[in-house]
XYZ file of C-alpha atoms in Angstrom:
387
model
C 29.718 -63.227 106.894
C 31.176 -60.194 105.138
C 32.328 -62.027 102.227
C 30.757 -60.387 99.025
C 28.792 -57.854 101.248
C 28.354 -54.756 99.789
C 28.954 -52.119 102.538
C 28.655 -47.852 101.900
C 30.305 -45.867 104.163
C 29.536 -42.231 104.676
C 32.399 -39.972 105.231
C 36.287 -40.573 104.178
C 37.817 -38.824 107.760
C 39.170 -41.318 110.237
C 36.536 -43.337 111.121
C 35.188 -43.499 108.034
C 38.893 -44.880 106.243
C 39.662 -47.046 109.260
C 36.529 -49.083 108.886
C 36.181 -48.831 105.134
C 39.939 -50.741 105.175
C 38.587 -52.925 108.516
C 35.069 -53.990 106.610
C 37.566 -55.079 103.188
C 39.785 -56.557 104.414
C 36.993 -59.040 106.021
C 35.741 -59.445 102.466
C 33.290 -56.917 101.964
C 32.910 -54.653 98.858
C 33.495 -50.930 100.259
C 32.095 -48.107 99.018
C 33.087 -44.567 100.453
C 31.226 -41.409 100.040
C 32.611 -38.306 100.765
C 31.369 -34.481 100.029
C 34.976 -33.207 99.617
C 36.680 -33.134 96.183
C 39.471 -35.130 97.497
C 40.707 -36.926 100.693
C 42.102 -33.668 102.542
C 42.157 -33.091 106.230
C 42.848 -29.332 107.008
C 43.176 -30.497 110.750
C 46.541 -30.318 112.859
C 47.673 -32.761 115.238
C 46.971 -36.048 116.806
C 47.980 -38.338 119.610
C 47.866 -42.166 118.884
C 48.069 -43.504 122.525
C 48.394 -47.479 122.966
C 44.653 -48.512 122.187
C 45.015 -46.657 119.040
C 48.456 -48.065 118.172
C 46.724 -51.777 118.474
C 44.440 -51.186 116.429
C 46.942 -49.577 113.845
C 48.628 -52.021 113.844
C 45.687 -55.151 113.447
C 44.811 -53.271 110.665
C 48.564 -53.630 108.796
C 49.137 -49.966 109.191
C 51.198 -49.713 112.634
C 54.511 -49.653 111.163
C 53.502 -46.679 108.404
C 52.593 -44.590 111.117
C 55.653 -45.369 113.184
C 57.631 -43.832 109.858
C 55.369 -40.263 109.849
C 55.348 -39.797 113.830
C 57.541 -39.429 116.305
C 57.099 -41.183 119.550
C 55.984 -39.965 122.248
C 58.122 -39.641 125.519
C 56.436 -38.141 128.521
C 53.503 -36.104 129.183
C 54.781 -32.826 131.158
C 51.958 -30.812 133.342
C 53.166 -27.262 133.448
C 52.016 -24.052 135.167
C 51.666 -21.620 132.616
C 52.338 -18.227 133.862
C 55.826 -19.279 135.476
C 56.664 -21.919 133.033
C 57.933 -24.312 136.060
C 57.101 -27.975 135.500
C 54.473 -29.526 137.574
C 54.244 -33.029 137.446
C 56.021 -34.970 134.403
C 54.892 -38.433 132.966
C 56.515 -41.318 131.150
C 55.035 -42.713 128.515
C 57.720 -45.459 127.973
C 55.598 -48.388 128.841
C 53.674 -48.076 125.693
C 53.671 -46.765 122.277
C 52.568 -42.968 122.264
C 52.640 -41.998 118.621
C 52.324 -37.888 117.849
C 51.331 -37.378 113.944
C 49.705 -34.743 111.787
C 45.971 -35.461 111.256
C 46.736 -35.074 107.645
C 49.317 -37.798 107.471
C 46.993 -40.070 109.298
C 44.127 -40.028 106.682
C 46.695 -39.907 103.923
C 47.654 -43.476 105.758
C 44.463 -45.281 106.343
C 43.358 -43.639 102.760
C 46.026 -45.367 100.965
C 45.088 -48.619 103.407
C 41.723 -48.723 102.363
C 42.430 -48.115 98.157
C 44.933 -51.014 98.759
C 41.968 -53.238 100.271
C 39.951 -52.477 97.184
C 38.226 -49.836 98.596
C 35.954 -47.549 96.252
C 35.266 -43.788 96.421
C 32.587 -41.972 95.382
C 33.767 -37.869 95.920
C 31.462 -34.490 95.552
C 28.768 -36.694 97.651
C 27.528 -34.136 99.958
C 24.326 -36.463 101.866
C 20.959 -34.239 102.407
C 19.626 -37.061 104.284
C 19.083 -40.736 105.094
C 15.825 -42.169 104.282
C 14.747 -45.970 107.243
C 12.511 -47.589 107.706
C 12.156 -49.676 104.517
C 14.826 -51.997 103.467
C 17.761 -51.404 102.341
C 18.336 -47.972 103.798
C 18.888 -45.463 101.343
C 19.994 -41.515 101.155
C 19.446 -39.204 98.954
C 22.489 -36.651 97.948
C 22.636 -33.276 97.326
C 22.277 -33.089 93.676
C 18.776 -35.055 94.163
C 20.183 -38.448 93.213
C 18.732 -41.247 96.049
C 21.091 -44.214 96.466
C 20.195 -47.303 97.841
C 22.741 -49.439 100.328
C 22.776 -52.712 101.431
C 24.675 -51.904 104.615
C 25.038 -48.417 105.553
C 27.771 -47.113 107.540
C 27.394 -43.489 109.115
C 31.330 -42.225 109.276
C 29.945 -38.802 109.152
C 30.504 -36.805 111.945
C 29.406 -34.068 114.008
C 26.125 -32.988 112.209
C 25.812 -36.900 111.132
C 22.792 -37.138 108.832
C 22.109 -40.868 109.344
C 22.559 -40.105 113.070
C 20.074 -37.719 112.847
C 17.655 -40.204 111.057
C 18.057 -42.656 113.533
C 17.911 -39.958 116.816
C 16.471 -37.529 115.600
C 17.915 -33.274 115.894
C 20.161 -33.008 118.528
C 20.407 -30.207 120.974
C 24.568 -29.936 121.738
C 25.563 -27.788 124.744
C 27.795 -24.919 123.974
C 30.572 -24.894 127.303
C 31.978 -21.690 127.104
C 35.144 -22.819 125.892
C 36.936 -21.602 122.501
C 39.871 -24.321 121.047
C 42.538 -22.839 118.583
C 44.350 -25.010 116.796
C 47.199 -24.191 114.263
C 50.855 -25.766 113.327
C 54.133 -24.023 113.580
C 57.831 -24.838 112.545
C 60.023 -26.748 115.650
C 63.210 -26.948 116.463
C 65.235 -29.657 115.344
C 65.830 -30.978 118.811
C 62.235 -30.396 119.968
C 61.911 -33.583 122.175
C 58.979 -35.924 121.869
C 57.125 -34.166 125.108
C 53.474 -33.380 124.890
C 53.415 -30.283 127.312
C 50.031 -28.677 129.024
C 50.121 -25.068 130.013
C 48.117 -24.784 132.377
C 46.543 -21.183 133.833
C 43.163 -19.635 135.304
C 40.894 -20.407 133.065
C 42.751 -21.667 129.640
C 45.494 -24.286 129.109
C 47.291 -24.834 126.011
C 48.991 -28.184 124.802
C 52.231 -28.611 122.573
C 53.865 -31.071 120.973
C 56.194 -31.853 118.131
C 54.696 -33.904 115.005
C 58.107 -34.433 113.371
C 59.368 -33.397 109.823
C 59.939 -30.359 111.672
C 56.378 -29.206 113.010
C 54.882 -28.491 115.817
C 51.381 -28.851 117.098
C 49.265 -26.408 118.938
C 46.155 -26.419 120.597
C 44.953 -23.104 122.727
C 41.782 -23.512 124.871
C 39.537 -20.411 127.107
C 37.013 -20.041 128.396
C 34.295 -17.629 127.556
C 30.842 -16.574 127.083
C 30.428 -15.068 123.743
C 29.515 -18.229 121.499
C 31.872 -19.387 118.781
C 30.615 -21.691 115.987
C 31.317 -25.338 116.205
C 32.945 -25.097 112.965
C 36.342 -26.811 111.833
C 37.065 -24.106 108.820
C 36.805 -21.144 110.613
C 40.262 -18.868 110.802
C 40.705 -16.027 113.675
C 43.042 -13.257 114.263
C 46.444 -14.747 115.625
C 46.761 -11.464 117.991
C 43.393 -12.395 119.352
C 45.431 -15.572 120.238
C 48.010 -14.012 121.388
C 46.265 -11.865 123.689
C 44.038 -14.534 125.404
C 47.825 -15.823 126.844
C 49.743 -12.801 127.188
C 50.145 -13.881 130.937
C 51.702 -16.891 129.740
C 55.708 -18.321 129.980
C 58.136 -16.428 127.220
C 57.838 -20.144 125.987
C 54.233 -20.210 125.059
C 53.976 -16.678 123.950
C 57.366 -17.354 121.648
C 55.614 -20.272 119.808
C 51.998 -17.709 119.582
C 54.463 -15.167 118.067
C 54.646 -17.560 114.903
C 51.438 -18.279 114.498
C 49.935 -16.745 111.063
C 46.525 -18.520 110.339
C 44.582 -20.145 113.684
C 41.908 -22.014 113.249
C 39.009 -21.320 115.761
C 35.793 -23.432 116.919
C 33.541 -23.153 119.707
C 33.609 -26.898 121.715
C 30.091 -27.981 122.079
C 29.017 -30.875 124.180
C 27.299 -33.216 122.771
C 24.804 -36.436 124.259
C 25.990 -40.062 123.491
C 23.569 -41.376 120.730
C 20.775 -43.332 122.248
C 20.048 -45.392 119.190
C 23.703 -46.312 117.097
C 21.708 -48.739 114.705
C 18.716 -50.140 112.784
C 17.441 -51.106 109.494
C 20.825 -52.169 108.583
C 22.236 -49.069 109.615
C 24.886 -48.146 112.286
C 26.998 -45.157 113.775
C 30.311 -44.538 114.459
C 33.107 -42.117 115.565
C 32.042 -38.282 116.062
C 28.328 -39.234 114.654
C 27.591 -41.488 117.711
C 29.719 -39.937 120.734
C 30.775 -36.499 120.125
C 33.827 -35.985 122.433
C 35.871 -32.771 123.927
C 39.709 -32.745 123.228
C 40.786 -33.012 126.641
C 42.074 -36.394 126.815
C 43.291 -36.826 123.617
C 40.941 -39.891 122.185
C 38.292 -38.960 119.553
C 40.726 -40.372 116.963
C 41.453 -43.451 119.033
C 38.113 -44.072 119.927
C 37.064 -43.842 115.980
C 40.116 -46.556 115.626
C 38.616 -48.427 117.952
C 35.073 -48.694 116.528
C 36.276 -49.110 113.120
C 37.397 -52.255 114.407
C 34.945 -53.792 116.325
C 32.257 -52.511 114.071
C 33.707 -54.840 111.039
C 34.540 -57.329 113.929
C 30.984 -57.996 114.904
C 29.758 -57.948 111.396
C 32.314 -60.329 110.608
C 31.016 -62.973 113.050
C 27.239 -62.161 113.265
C 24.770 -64.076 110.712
C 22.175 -61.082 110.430
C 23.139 -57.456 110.549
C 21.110 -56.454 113.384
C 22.604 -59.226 115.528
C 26.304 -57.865 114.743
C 25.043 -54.197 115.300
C 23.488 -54.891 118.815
C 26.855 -56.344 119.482
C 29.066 -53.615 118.056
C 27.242 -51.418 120.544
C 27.165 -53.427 123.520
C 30.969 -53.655 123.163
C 30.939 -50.021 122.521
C 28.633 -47.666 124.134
C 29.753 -48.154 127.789
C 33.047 -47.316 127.399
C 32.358 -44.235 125.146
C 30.240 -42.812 127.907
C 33.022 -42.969 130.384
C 35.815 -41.503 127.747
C 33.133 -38.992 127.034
C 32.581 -38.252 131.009
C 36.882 -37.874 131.596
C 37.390 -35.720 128.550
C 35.223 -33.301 130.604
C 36.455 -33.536 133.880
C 39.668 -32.537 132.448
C 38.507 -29.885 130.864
C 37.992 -28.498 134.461
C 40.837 -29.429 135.813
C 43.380 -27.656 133.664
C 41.608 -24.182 134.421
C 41.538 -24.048 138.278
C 42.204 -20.946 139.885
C 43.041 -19.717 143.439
C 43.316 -22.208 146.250
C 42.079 -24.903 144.461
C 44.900 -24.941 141.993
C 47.574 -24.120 144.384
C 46.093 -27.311 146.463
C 46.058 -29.153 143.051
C 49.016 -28.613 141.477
C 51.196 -29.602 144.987
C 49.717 -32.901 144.651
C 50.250 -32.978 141.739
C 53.979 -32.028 142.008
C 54.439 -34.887 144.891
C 52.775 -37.217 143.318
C 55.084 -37.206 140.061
C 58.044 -37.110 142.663
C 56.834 -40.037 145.077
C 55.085 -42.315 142.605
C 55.580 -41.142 139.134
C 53.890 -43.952 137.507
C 50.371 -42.898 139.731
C 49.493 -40.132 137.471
C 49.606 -42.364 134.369
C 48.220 -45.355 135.977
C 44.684 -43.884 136.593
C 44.315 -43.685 133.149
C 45.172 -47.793 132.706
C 41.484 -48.213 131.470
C 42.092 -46.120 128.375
C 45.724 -46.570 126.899
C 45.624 -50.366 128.153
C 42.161 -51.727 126.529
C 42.444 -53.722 123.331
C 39.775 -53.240 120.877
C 41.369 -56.088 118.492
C 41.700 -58.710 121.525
C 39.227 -61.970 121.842
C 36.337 -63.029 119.781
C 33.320 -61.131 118.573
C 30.699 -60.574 121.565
C-alpha cells in the first residue's frame, strides 16, 4: 500500500533516517525535513543491543555497522570509589554493537539517499496545523507545506506531538548527564563498564577507531536545561567524581569540552496519531539513558511504523496498529530505564546489601543478571506479519 505514497518525515536524527529508508524501501516517495544545515549529530556514543541489531540488519544496514563498531563483550558492574568489579556480564549470546552516534546517522543517512530518499535542509517547523486533510505545517520562514502522510521524527520538543497532545509538562529528576568522547587505548577491550557510587554512576566504553565513550550522571537539585548543545566546565566534572577509582578520574583528566543536560522525565504520548499523522522515537516516548535503548527503540519503530503502513489499506488503520504493537512495550522500557536510574546511586546499607547480591549472583549464575533483561535484547521488531 506504500507504493507511490508520498510520505514527509520531520527530523533527519535516528528515527527520522531509519524510517525514511524503512517507508522507501516499501515503495514510498520520502521526503525528509530537517532544521540543520546538514546531517550532523554532535552526540557521542551508542549501544546497539540485539533488537537494534535486527532491525539493522532487515533494513540492509547490519553489516555497515558491524565495520564502524566494535562488538560488545560483557557488561562489567563496578563500585566506583574502590574500582573492584562487582558483578560482570557476557554479552556473547547476541550481537552488542558499541558505535559513535555520529557514525550511526552517517549510516542510515547514506541508507536512506540510496533508497531514493529526498531532503529538504534549513526546515526549522513552527508548527503542525490537523484537523483538515492532508495535515500540513508551516516552517519557520512562513512557508506552509502540505503532506500527504506526515511523519513526526522530531524529538524531544516534537511540534506535531504537540499538535496532536497538546504542551507537555516533563519532570525535571534531579539528575545532570555529561557526555563527552576521549582517545582509548589501543587494547581497550570491548567492555561497557558502570561506576557505580552514592549518588552518581558513570558508564565507559570503547567506540573503536580509537575512542572512547563517556557518560557521567549526579544527582542534584539546581536545574540544568534539557538541552543537547550545552558545554560545561570539565573541572566541574571532575570534581563531581573526585571520590572515584584513579581509573575514572584518569579518563576525566582528558576531558576538554563536556557536554551537559539536565534529564527530564517525560509522559508516554497519549495520542501517537491522527489525520494521517503519527509519532515516533523521542517525540512519542521520551526515555532516560539508563538502559541504553532510546536509539533501539527509535530502530524499532522505524520499522514497524513502515511495516503497518505497508500492509494496512487506510492510514488510520496502519497507525492504530503501529501503536498497538508499540505503546505497551515503550511504557515498560520507559518504566526500567528509571528504576535503574535508582539503582546505580544507592548508598549505605542498601548498596552494601545490593551490590553482594549482586557479586554472588554473577559468581553462581552469571547468565541471571542478563537474563532478566530477555524481554528487551530478545524481542524482534522485524519478526511475523503486520498486526
Amino acid at each position: 500500500m506504500l507504493v507511490g505514497r508520498k510520505v514527509t518525515v520531520l527530523g533527519a536524527g535516528i528515527a527520522g533516517l531509519a524510517a525514511a529508508r524503512a517507508l522507501a524501501l516499501h515503495g514510498a516517495r520520502v521526503t525528509v525535513y530537517e532544521q540543520s544545515d546538514a546531517i550532523r549529530e554532535v552526540g557521542a556514543g551508542l549501544q546497539i543491543s540485539p533488537n537494534g541489531m535486527r532491525v539493522l540488519r532487515a533494513l540492509g544496514l547490519a553489516e555497515g555497522l558491524a565495520a564502524l563498531a566494535p562488538r560488545g563483550e560483557a557488561v562489567e558492574l563496578i563500585d566506583g570509589p574502590s574500582g573492584a568489579r562487582v558483578a560482570r556480564m557476557s554479552l556473547a549470546r547476541g550481537e552488542y554493537r558499541f558505535v559513535h552516534r555520529g557514525a550511526l546517522i552517517a549510516l542510515l543517512a547514506e541508507g536512506a539517499r540510496a533508497a531514493g530518499v529526498q531532503f529538504r535542509f534549513l526546515q526549522e517547523i513552527d508548527r503542525v496545523l490537523l484537523g483538515a486533510h492532508p495535515p500540513r505545517f508551516v516552517t519557520a520562514q512562513g512557508a506552509e507545506i502540505e503532506a500527504e502522510v506526515l511523519i513526526g521524527a522530531d524529538g524531544l520538543h516534537s511540534r506535531l506531538r504537540a499538535a496532536l497532545n497538546g504542551a507537555a509538562m516533563p519532570f525535571f529528576t534531579h539528575q545532570v548527564a555529561w557526555r563527552a568522547v576521549i582517545a582509548a587505548a589501543p587494547d581497550a577491550a570491548p567492555v561497557a563498564q558502570v561506576f557505580m557510587g552514592q549518588g552518581r554512576h558513570l558508564v565507559s566504553y570503547p567506540l573503536g577507531r580509537g575512542l572512547r565513550n563517556i557518560v557521567a550522571v549526579e544527582e542534584r537539585r539546581r536545574w540544568v536545561e534539557e538541552s543537547w548543545n550545552l558545554r560545561d566546565d570539565p573541572m566541574t566534572l571532575r570534581a563531581a567524581f573526585r571520590e572515584f577509582c584513579p581509573k575514572v578520574r584518569g579518563w576525566l583528566a582528558s576531558v576538554e569540552e563536556p557536554m551537559l543536560w539536565g534529564l527530564f522525565r517525560h509522559p508516554v504520548a497519549v495520542r501517537w496519531h491522527g489525520h494521517d499523522a503519527a509519532i515516533m522515537g523521542d517525540a512519542a516516548h521520551p526515555t532516560l539513558p539508563f538502559l541504553a535503548q532510546g536509539a533501539v527503540m527509535a530502530l524499532e519503530d522505524a520499522w514497524v511504523l513502515a511495516d503497518r503502513l505497508a500492509r494496512h489499506e487506510t492510514t488510520g488503520a496502519a497507525f492504530a496498529a503501529y501503536k498497538a504493537a508499540r505503546a505497551p512495550r515503550c511504557a515498560r522500557l520507559v518504566e526500567a530505564a528509571n528504576a535503574n536510574a535508582r539503582n546505580y546511586h544507592l548508598s549505605g546499607l542498601r548498596r552494601t546489601i545490593a551490590h553482594a547480591v549482586l557479586r554472588a549472583a554473577s559468581a553462581l549464575a552469571p547468565d541471571a543478571l542478563l537474563n532478566r533483561f530477555d524481554w528487551v535484547h530478545g524481542h524482534d521488531a522485524t519478526e511475523g506479519a503486520g498486526g
